Tab-separated table of C-alpha atoms and ligand atoms in Angstrom:
chain	number	residue	atom	x	y	z
A	1	MET	CA	-30.036	18.910	8.350
A	2	LYS	CA	-27.975	16.052	9.133
A	3	THR	CA	-25.816	16.548	12.429
A	4	LEU	CA	-22.627	14.370	12.175
A	5	SER	CA	-19.989	12.732	14.191
A	6	ILE	CA	-16.260	12.145	12.834
A	7	LEU	CA	-14.899	9.481	14.160
A	8	GLY	CA	-10.907	9.695	12.304
A	9	SER	CA	-11.475	13.459	10.957
A	10	THR	CA	-7.730	13.978	10.363
A	11	GLY	CA	-7.404	10.863	7.759
A	12	SER	CA	-7.734	10.642	3.952
A	13	ILE	CA	-11.347	9.824	4.310
A	14	GLY	CA	-12.041	12.242	7.395
A	15	LYS	CA	-10.629	15.088	5.166
A	16	ASN	CA	-12.432	14.204	2.422
A	17	THR	CA	-16.054	14.211	4.418
A	18	LEU	CA	-15.684	17.422	5.202
A	19	GLU	CA	-14.556	18.995	1.900
A	20	VAL	CA	-17.893	17.356	1.096
A	21	ILE	CA	-19.172	19.005	4.199
A	22	SER	CA	-18.088	22.627	3.225
A	23	ARG	CA	-19.649	22.170	0.039
A	24	HIS	CA	-23.493	21.945	1.698
A	25	PRO	CA	-23.100	23.163	4.797
A	26	ASP	CA	-27.228	24.087	4.232
A	27	ARG	CA	-27.656	20.059	4.638
A	28	PHE	CA	-24.977	18.832	7.599
A	29	ARG	CA	-23.707	20.021	10.609
A	30	VAL	CA	-20.305	19.115	12.386
A	31	ALA	CA	-21.449	18.051	15.931
A	32	ALA	CA	-18.258	15.888	16.978
A	33	LEU	CA	-14.357	15.547	15.690
A	34	ALA	CA	-12.672	12.538	16.895
A	35	VAL	CA	-8.594	11.859	16.395
A	36	ARG	CA	-5.120	9.656	16.887
A	37	ASP	CA	-3.178	12.080	17.624
A	38	ASN	CA	-3.006	14.956	15.019
A	39	ILE	CA	-3.907	17.984	16.836
A	40	ALA	CA	-2.244	20.499	14.300
A	41	ALA	CA	-4.966	19.350	11.824
A	42	LEU	CA	-7.549	19.254	14.568
A	43	GLU	CA	-6.601	21.919	15.369
A	44	GLU	CA	-7.980	24.183	12.255
A	45	GLN	CA	-10.772	21.594	11.724
A	46	ILE	CA	-12.132	22.865	15.129
A	47	GLN	CA	-11.798	27.062	13.679
A	48	LYS	CA	-13.494	25.740	10.727
A	49	PHE	CA	-16.382	23.394	11.237
A	50	ARG	CA	-16.714	24.613	15.364
A	51	PRO	CA	-18.144	21.219	16.739
A	52	ASP	CA	-19.416	20.924	20.376
A	53	VAL	CA	-16.773	17.731	21.153
A	54	VAL	CA	-13.481	16.823	19.790
A	55	ALA	CA	-11.984	13.690	21.065
A	56	VAL	CA	-8.336	13.017	21.075
A	57	PHE	CA	-7.213	9.467	21.666
A	58	ASP	CA	-3.432	10.115	22.620
A	59	GLU	CA	-4.345	11.690	25.811
A	60	ALA	CA	-0.266	13.096	25.422
A	61	ALA	CA	-1.259	14.269	22.165
A	62	ALA	CA	-5.101	15.510	24.019
A	63	ALA	CA	-2.629	17.909	26.766
A	64	ARG	CA	-1.164	19.923	23.397
A	65	LEU	CA	-4.396	20.718	22.269
A	66	LYS	CA	-4.285	24.552	23.389
A	67	LEU	CA	-7.665	25.617	24.917
A	68	ASN	CA	-8.029	29.294	23.572
A	69	ASN	CA	-9.958	27.234	20.648
A	70	PRO	CA	-13.637	28.258	20.147
A	71	PRO	CA	-15.519	27.005	23.516
A	72	VAL	CA	-14.835	23.005	22.353
A	73	GLU	CA	-15.524	19.703	24.858
A	74	ILE	CA	-12.138	17.532	24.953
A	75	VAL	CA	-12.631	14.410	25.507
A	76	GLU	CA	-9.526	11.727	25.390
A	77	GLY	CA	-8.673	7.747	25.430
A	78	GLU	CA	-11.578	5.339	23.869
A	79	GLN	CA	-14.253	6.346	26.180
A	80	GLY	CA	-14.077	9.674	24.662
A	81	MET	CA	-14.015	8.245	21.137
A	82	ILE	CA	-17.220	6.595	22.103
A	83	ASP	CA	-18.218	9.298	23.858
A	84	VAL	CA	-17.945	11.417	20.376
A	85	ALA	CA	-19.798	7.698	19.019
A	86	THR	CA	-22.635	7.973	20.639
A	87	LEU	CA	-23.466	11.766	21.481
A	88	ASP	CA	-26.866	13.069	21.454
A	89	GLY	CA	-28.896	14.682	19.055
A	90	VAL	CA	-26.249	13.286	16.496
A	91	ASP	CA	-27.892	11.176	13.823
A	92	THR	CA	-25.368	9.870	11.110
A	93	VAL	CA	-22.006	9.092	12.481
A	94	VAL	CA	-19.052	8.641	9.691
A	95	SER	CA	-16.736	5.754	10.900
A	96	ALA	CA	-13.312	6.094	9.177
A	97	ILE	CA	-10.576	5.141	11.703
A	98	VAL	CA	-8.111	2.913	10.089
A	99	GLY	CA	-8.108	-0.676	11.487
A	100	SER	CA	-8.980	-2.707	14.373
A	101	ALA	CA	-9.598	0.620	16.745
A	102	GLY	CA	-12.829	1.495	14.547
A	103	LEU	CA	-14.411	-1.931	16.254
A	104	VAL	CA	-15.643	-0.263	19.753
A	105	PRO	CA	-16.733	2.967	18.993
A	106	THR	CA	-18.861	2.084	15.261
A	107	HIS	CA	-20.124	-0.784	17.422
A	108	GLU	CA	-20.659	1.637	20.424
A	109	ALA	CA	-22.096	4.293	17.712
A	110	ILE	CA	-24.657	0.744	16.555
A	111	LYS	CA	-25.966	0.650	19.792
A	112	SER	CA	-26.710	3.807	20.462
A	113	GLY	CA	-29.365	4.009	17.365
A	114	LYS	CA	-26.434	6.157	15.573
A	115	ASP	CA	-26.870	5.707	11.476
A	116	ILE	CA	-23.504	4.924	10.006
A	117	ALA	CA	-21.237	5.519	6.708
A	118	LEU	CA	-18.934	2.905	6.825
A	119	ALA	CA	-16.012	3.505	6.072
A	120	THR	CA	-13.791	1.421	8.879
A	121	LYS	CA	-13.883	-2.188	6.710
A	122	GLU	CA	-11.878	-3.776	10.036
A	123	ALA	CA	-15.295	-3.557	12.059
A	124	LEU	CA	-17.126	-5.634	9.598
A	125	VAL	CA	-14.169	-8.254	8.557
A	126	MET	CA	-14.171	-8.292	12.602
A	127	ALA	CA	-17.290	-8.473	13.669
A	128	GLY	CA	-19.582	-7.876	11.076
A	129	GLY	CA	-22.022	-10.560	12.532
A	130	ILE	CA	-21.909	-8.273	15.797
A	131	ILE	CA	-22.067	-5.515	13.891
A	132	MET	CA	-25.019	-6.437	11.375
A	133	SER	CA	-27.464	-8.281	13.895
A	134	GLU	CA	-27.003	-5.145	16.474
A	135	ALA	CA	-27.926	-2.376	13.338
A	136	SER	CA	-31.025	-4.566	12.195
A	137	GLU	CA	-32.179	-4.736	15.883
A	138	ARG	CA	-32.110	-1.252	16.427
A	139	GLY	CA	-33.229	-0.234	12.953
A	140	VAL	CA	-29.922	0.932	12.124
A	141	SER	CA	-28.750	2.017	8.737
A	142	ILE	CA	-25.407	0.549	7.739
A	143	ILE	CA	-24.712	2.385	4.481
A	144	PRO	CA	-20.708	2.011	2.607
A	145	VAL	CA	-18.227	4.560	2.277
A	146	ASP	CA	-15.833	2.170	0.599
A	147	SER	CA	-16.133	3.029	-2.654
A	148	GLU	CA	-16.756	-0.741	-4.300
A	149	HIS	CA	-19.457	-0.658	-1.892
A	150	SER	CA	-20.480	2.263	-2.191
A	151	ALA	CA	-21.071	0.949	-6.190
A	152	VAL	CA	-22.738	-2.680	-5.562
A	153	PHE	CA	-25.893	-0.244	-3.135
A	154	GLN	CA	-25.548	2.326	-5.923
A	155	CYS	CA	-26.399	-0.746	-8.369
A	156	LEU	CA	-28.603	-2.989	-5.867
A	157	ASP	CA	-30.503	-0.027	-5.604
A	158	GLY	CA	-32.543	-2.004	-2.675
A	159	ARG	CA	-33.425	-5.088	-5.423
A	160	ASP	CA	-34.091	-8.170	-3.893
A	161	MET	CA	-30.982	-10.157	-3.168
A	162	GLY	CA	-32.565	-13.434	-4.943
A	163	GLU	CA	-31.746	-11.419	-7.874
A	164	VAL	CA	-28.625	-11.457	-7.925
A	165	GLU	CA	-26.714	-14.458	-9.171
A	166	LYS	CA	-23.003	-12.283	-8.425
A	167	ILE	CA	-21.328	-9.336	-6.934
A	168	VAL	CA	-18.323	-8.273	-8.517
A	169	LEU	CA	-16.151	-6.159	-6.588
A	170	THR	CA	-13.278	-4.498	-9.129
A	171	ALA	CA	-9.359	-4.100	-8.184
A	172	SER	CA	-7.040	-1.787	-9.480
A	173	GLY	CA	-4.251	-4.650	-8.728
A	174	GLY	CA	-2.538	-1.124	-7.200
A	175	PRO	CA	1.197	0.060	-7.656
A	176	PHE	CA	2.660	-4.110	-8.924
A	177	LEU	CA	-0.055	-5.268	-11.932
A	178	ASN	CA	3.024	-5.465	-14.021
A	179	LYS	CA	5.036	-7.341	-11.813
A	180	SER	CA	5.838	-11.112	-11.412
A	181	ALA	CA	5.440	-13.014	-8.740
A	182	GLU	CA	9.395	-12.797	-8.571
A	183	GLU	CA	9.763	-9.857	-8.242
A	184	LEU	CA	7.688	-9.015	-5.761
A	185	GLU	CA	10.254	-9.952	-3.298
A	186	HIS	CA	12.644	-7.446	-3.793
A	187	VAL	CA	9.943	-4.036	-3.264
A	188	THR	CA	10.291	-1.905	-0.732
A	189	PRO	CA	7.541	0.682	1.536
A	190	ALA	CA	8.083	3.532	-0.931
A	191	GLU	CA	7.292	2.085	-4.031
A	192	ALA	CA	4.027	-0.157	-2.742
A	193	LEU	CA	3.000	2.513	-1.146
A	194	ASN	CA	2.851	4.303	-4.486
A	195	HIS	CA	-0.473	3.654	-5.567
A	196	PRO	CA	-1.573	4.591	-9.269
A	197	ASN	CA	-4.732	6.153	-8.601
A	198	TRP	CA	-6.577	6.863	-5.036
A	199	ALA	CA	-4.784	8.307	-3.053
A	200	MET	CA	-4.640	6.815	0.711
A	201	GLY	CA	-3.445	6.464	4.463
A	202	ASN	CA	-0.798	3.820	4.679
A	203	LYS	CA	-2.047	0.966	5.806
A	204	ILE	CA	-4.298	1.056	2.854
A	205	SER	CA	-2.137	1.514	0.595
A	206	ILE	CA	0.366	-1.518	1.749
A	207	ASP	CA	-3.395	-3.681	1.436
A	208	SER	CA	-4.013	-1.970	-2.326
A	209	ALA	CA	-1.137	-3.361	-3.270
A	210	THR	CA	-1.480	-7.002	-1.602
A	211	LEU	CA	-4.470	-7.211	-2.726
A	212	MET	CA	-5.748	-8.208	0.930
A	213	ASN	CA	-7.717	-4.310	0.666
A	214	LYS	CA	-9.768	-6.741	-1.866
A	215	GLY	CA	-9.865	-9.525	0.419
A	216	LEU	CA	-11.258	-7.694	3.083
A	217	GLU	CA	-13.722	-5.450	0.616
A	218	VAL	CA	-14.954	-9.630	-0.140
A	219	ILE	CA	-15.890	-9.862	3.581
A	220	GLU	CA	-17.126	-6.525	4.220
A	221	ALA	CA	-20.073	-7.558	1.027
A	222	PHE	CA	-21.067	-10.744	2.159
A	223	TRP	CA	-21.996	-8.890	5.691
A	224	LEU	CA	-22.991	-5.447	3.710
A	225	PHE	CA	-25.284	-7.712	1.218
A	226	ASN	CA	-26.407	-10.962	2.884
A	227	VAL	CA	-24.822	-12.403	0.054
A	228	PRO	CA	-23.140	-16.434	-0.379
A	229	VAL	CA	-19.224	-16.192	-0.416
A	230	GLU	CA	-19.884	-17.681	-4.028
A	231	LYS	CA	-20.885	-15.042	-4.907
A	232	ILE	CA	-18.976	-11.995	-4.812
A	233	GLY	CA	-15.151	-12.814	-7.127
A	234	VAL	CA	-13.075	-10.108	-8.003
A	235	ILE	CA	-11.467	-8.681	-11.152
A	236	LEU	CA	-8.755	-6.678	-11.653
A	237	HIS	CA	-9.383	-3.479	-13.619
A	238	PRO	CA	-7.064	-0.974	-13.478
A	239	GLN	CA	-8.118	2.129	-14.897
A	240	SER	CA	-10.306	2.330	-11.412
A	241	ILE	CA	-13.532	3.597	-13.028
A	242	ILE	CA	-16.030	1.049	-13.127
A	243	HIS	CA	-16.320	1.159	-8.844
A	244	SER	CA	-17.829	-2.528	-8.859
A	245	MET	CA	-20.921	-4.530	-10.507
A	246	VAL	CA	-23.789	-6.715	-9.678
A	247	ARG	CA	-25.006	-9.374	-12.162
A	248	PHE	CA	-28.788	-10.665	-12.435
A	249	ILE	CA	-30.456	-13.810	-12.821
A	250	ASP	CA	-31.217	-12.268	-16.238
A	251	GLY	CA	-27.867	-11.845	-16.826
A	252	SER	CA	-28.037	-8.106	-17.079
A	253	VAL	CA	-24.892	-5.888	-15.401
A	254	ILE	CA	-25.615	-2.899	-13.887
A	255	SER	CA	-21.962	-1.082	-13.009
A	256	GLN	CA	-21.603	1.962	-11.221
A	257	MET	CA	-18.775	4.412	-12.449
A	258	SER	CA	-16.752	8.036	-11.637
A	259	VAL	CA	-13.782	9.683	-11.630
A	260	PRO	CA	-11.832	7.949	-8.672
A	261	ASP	CA	-12.251	10.395	-5.974
A	262	MET	CA	-13.713	9.509	-2.602
A	263	LYS	CA	-15.893	12.504	-2.353
A	264	GLY	CA	-18.348	10.553	-4.580
A	265	PRO	CA	-19.181	7.663	-2.138
A	266	ILE	CA	-18.620	9.784	0.996
A	267	SER	CA	-21.540	12.353	-0.376
A	268	TYR	CA	-23.896	9.635	-1.707
A	269	ALA	CA	-23.770	8.085	1.988
A	270	LEU	CA	-23.833	11.688	3.704
A	271	SER	CA	-26.956	12.363	1.239
A	272	TYR	CA	-28.663	8.960	0.524
A	273	PRO	CA	-31.482	9.131	-0.656
A	274	ASP	CA	-31.198	11.860	-2.279
A	275	ARG	CA	-27.559	12.785	-4.612
A	276	ILE	CA	-25.870	16.368	-3.841
A	277	GLY	CA	-24.115	18.001	-7.108
A	278	ASN	CA	-20.727	20.313	-6.576
A	279	ILE	CA	-18.886	16.634	-5.793
A	280	LEU	CA	-17.122	15.141	-8.594
A	281	PRO	CA	-15.291	16.548	-12.168
A	282	GLU	CA	-17.814	15.162	-15.475
A	283	LEU	CA	-16.394	11.582	-16.119
A	284	ASP	CA	-14.766	11.762	-19.979
A	285	LEU	CA	-15.105	7.875	-21.107
A	286	ALA	CA	-13.720	9.831	-24.614
A	287	GLU	CA	-10.838	10.729	-23.200
A	288	ILE	CA	-10.082	7.301	-20.812
A	289	LYS	CA	-10.927	6.054	-24.011
A	290	GLN	CA	-10.756	2.343	-22.840
A	291	LEU	CA	-11.766	0.269	-19.676
A	292	THR	CA	-9.748	-3.102	-18.820
A	293	PHE	CA	-10.174	-5.839	-17.097
A	294	GLU	CA	-8.070	-9.507	-15.690
A	295	GLU	CA	-8.895	-12.146	-13.567
A	296	PRO	CA	-6.537	-11.986	-10.728
A	297	ASP	CA	-3.482	-13.840	-10.096
A	298	THR	CA	-4.485	-15.734	-7.081
A	299	LYS	CA	-0.631	-17.135	-6.837
A	300	LYS	CA	0.510	-13.392	-7.268
A	301	TYR	CA	-1.451	-12.471	-4.493
A	302	PRO	CA	-2.273	-15.155	-1.891
A	303	SER	CA	-3.764	-12.767	0.156
A	304	LEU	CA	-7.129	-12.591	-1.525
A	305	SER	CA	-7.413	-16.525	-1.162
A	306	LEU	CA	-6.602	-16.328	2.269
A	307	THR	CA	-9.155	-14.495	2.926
A	308	TYR	CA	-11.554	-16.858	0.802
A	309	ASP	CA	-10.614	-19.327	3.279
A	310	ALA	CA	-10.907	-16.930	6.372
A	311	LEU	CA	-14.404	-16.020	5.505
A	312	ARG	CA	-15.258	-20.126	4.756
A	313	ALA	CA	-13.415	-21.043	7.899
A	314	GLY	CA	-15.889	-18.161	9.364
A	315	GLY	CA	-16.174	-17.161	13.307
A	316	THR	CA	-12.957	-15.743	14.503
A	317	MET	CA	-10.982	-16.460	11.259
A	318	PRO	CA	-11.452	-12.867	9.452
A	319	CYS	CA	-10.919	-11.447	12.518
A	320	VAL	CA	-7.566	-13.692	13.202
A	321	LEU	CA	-6.961	-12.856	9.457
A	322	ASN	CA	-7.306	-8.937	9.909
A	323	GLY	CA	-5.159	-8.445	13.058
A	324	ALA	CA	-2.310	-10.723	11.557
A	325	ASN	CA	-2.190	-8.382	8.851
A	326	GLU	CA	-1.827	-5.278	10.181
A	327	ALA	CA	0.981	-6.677	12.037
A	328	ALA	CA	2.431	-8.032	8.776
A	329	VAL	CA	1.838	-4.523	7.428
A	330	GLU	CA	3.858	-2.482	10.317
A	331	ALA	CA	6.612	-4.819	10.070
A	332	PHE	CA	6.992	-4.420	6.779
A	333	LEU	CA	6.400	-0.485	6.617
A	334	ASP	CA	9.905	-0.601	9.528
A	335	GLY	CA	11.884	-2.814	6.797
A	336	SER	CA	11.386	-5.662	9.181
A	337	ILE	CA	9.792	-8.206	6.299
A	338	SER	CA	9.743	-8.634	2.619
A	339	PHE	CA	6.231	-7.487	0.788
A	340	THR	CA	6.027	-11.355	0.292
A	341	GLY	CA	6.833	-12.364	4.249
A	342	ILE	CA	3.310	-9.990	4.716
A	343	SER	CA	0.835	-13.289	2.667
A	344	ARG	CA	3.323	-16.104	4.329
A	345	VAL	CA	2.876	-13.986	8.164
A	346	VAL	CA	-1.121	-13.551	7.831
A	347	SER	CA	-1.293	-17.458	6.632
A	348	GLY	CA	1.100	-18.844	9.096
A	349	THR	CA	-0.927	-17.298	11.940
A	350	MET	CA	-4.390	-18.375	10.519
A	351	ALA	CA	-3.388	-21.885	10.068
A	352	ALA	CA	-2.261	-21.977	13.920
A	353	HIS	CA	-5.355	-20.371	15.102
A	354	LYS	CA	-8.064	-22.741	16.077
A	355	ALA	CA	-11.531	-20.204	15.047
A	356	GLY	CA	-13.583	-19.817	17.943
A	357	LYS	CA	-17.520	-19.061	16.979
A	358	GLY	CA	-16.667	-14.686	17.577
A	359	GLU	CA	-20.146	-13.827	18.978
A	360	THR	CA	-19.301	-11.143	21.266
A	361	ILE	CA	-16.952	-7.523	20.519
A	362	GLU	CA	-14.840	-9.249	23.606
A	363	GLU	CA	-14.177	-12.276	22.523
A	364	VAL	CA	-13.034	-11.173	18.446
A	365	ILE	CA	-10.848	-8.327	20.436
A	366	ARG	CA	-9.326	-11.429	21.887
A	367	ALA	CA	-8.721	-13.116	18.735
A	368	SER	CA	-6.996	-10.248	17.178
A	369	GLU	CA	-4.909	-9.319	20.040
A	370	TRP	CA	-3.965	-13.096	20.179
A	371	ALA	CA	-3.604	-12.906	16.572
A	372	ARG	CA	-0.742	-9.697	16.897
A	373	LYS	CA	1.122	-11.603	19.337
A	374	LYS	CA	1.637	-14.608	17.143
A	375	ALA	CA	2.221	-12.791	13.666
A	376	GLY	CA	4.145	-10.569	15.781
A	377	SER	CA	6.418	-14.470	16.480
A	378	MET	CA	6.258	-15.310	13.184
A	379	ILE	CA	8.092	-11.350	12.505
A	380	LYS	CA	10.835	-11.766	14.660
A	381	GLY	CA	11.171	-16.199	12.662
A	382	LEU	CA	11.472	-14.007	9.557
A	383	THR	CA	13.724	-10.878	10.747
A	384	ASN	CA	15.934	-13.418	12.396
A	385	ASN	CA	16.086	-15.433	8.430
A	386	LYS	CA	16.662	-11.784	7.016
A	387	LYS	CA	19.974	-11.079	8.588
A	388	ALA	CA	21.255	-15.250	8.570
A	389	CYS	CA	20.719	-14.643	4.692
A	390	ILE	CA	22.614	-11.544	4.914
A	391	LYS	CA	25.797	-13.164	7.401
A	392	ALA	CA	25.210	-15.286	5.122
B	401	LIG	MG1	-12.301	-0.030	-1.965
């Protein structure tokens, strides 16, 4: 029996994780859940999974959590998230908080020796060096939940990295695959949220439309698999059936396929090294008929090049890219900037940043806050311009 804490239990990954657990109650027990503010969904999860502890980040929301539930300890705020991440008796922490808010609890979980099923890619994007060296010092396993990295992990299957020539991450191309770079100027948040293959949260859906998500995944792969940046490539594969592949030095390519459903990578991260049944429907290739591939157009998707630039610059630069992107995506979703404005904000913020070494969590958090602030002032500039244009 594996005992789990789930950080971000009411998000898309959290819900899928609980679905996997409910199909295998003999293998997994939920000791703790952590959410930002979705009390209604948390109450249902408490009824069904009977955790010992729940954390609610938003303190006003925590006050709304009814106390007539089954007996459960309620903790609050960032400290509450850390309490859940470091709870005694927990074997594995599922790290599935969206964005930079997941960094500190994930780091604390590793420091307390918990294995990590990692969905919060920002933890590695912001602080990959710190996270990976802490994990190796403490003998902690970090098993990827991100579908691409789960695929690579499965293809590598413990092989010597000297045998690897290239890791190739697949990208669906998102909802705008067939739009031109010019047409992207005018797309709306609703169009950008409408992903063709994957049902995901808002932030990651926008990141998929800009391909920033793939860029963040390049950074994630760099840290997880300890490969030089030149050995990580990206290819567009609109059907999302091949989740990624590894080319070996003998020319062999091993890929991992399944229907696109996050329960696949989640169950593998929880049950590794075993495989468990009753997770995904059969992949019917005769029905799908065609798998297609194309090179990503970096003019149309500038975010992808920006992430390679950030990785080459190193230190705090990937963290700044991520912070600026978070602020820019929020501004796009609330209508303040255009879709193409997102990469302009990220690029401008990076250009203004003098990268530090990024050797402590405090330093990366400071860099992230600086990036959000700098991006915020660039967003204001773009918004004013937009208003001026409308008047003219
Ligand atoms: Mg992914």
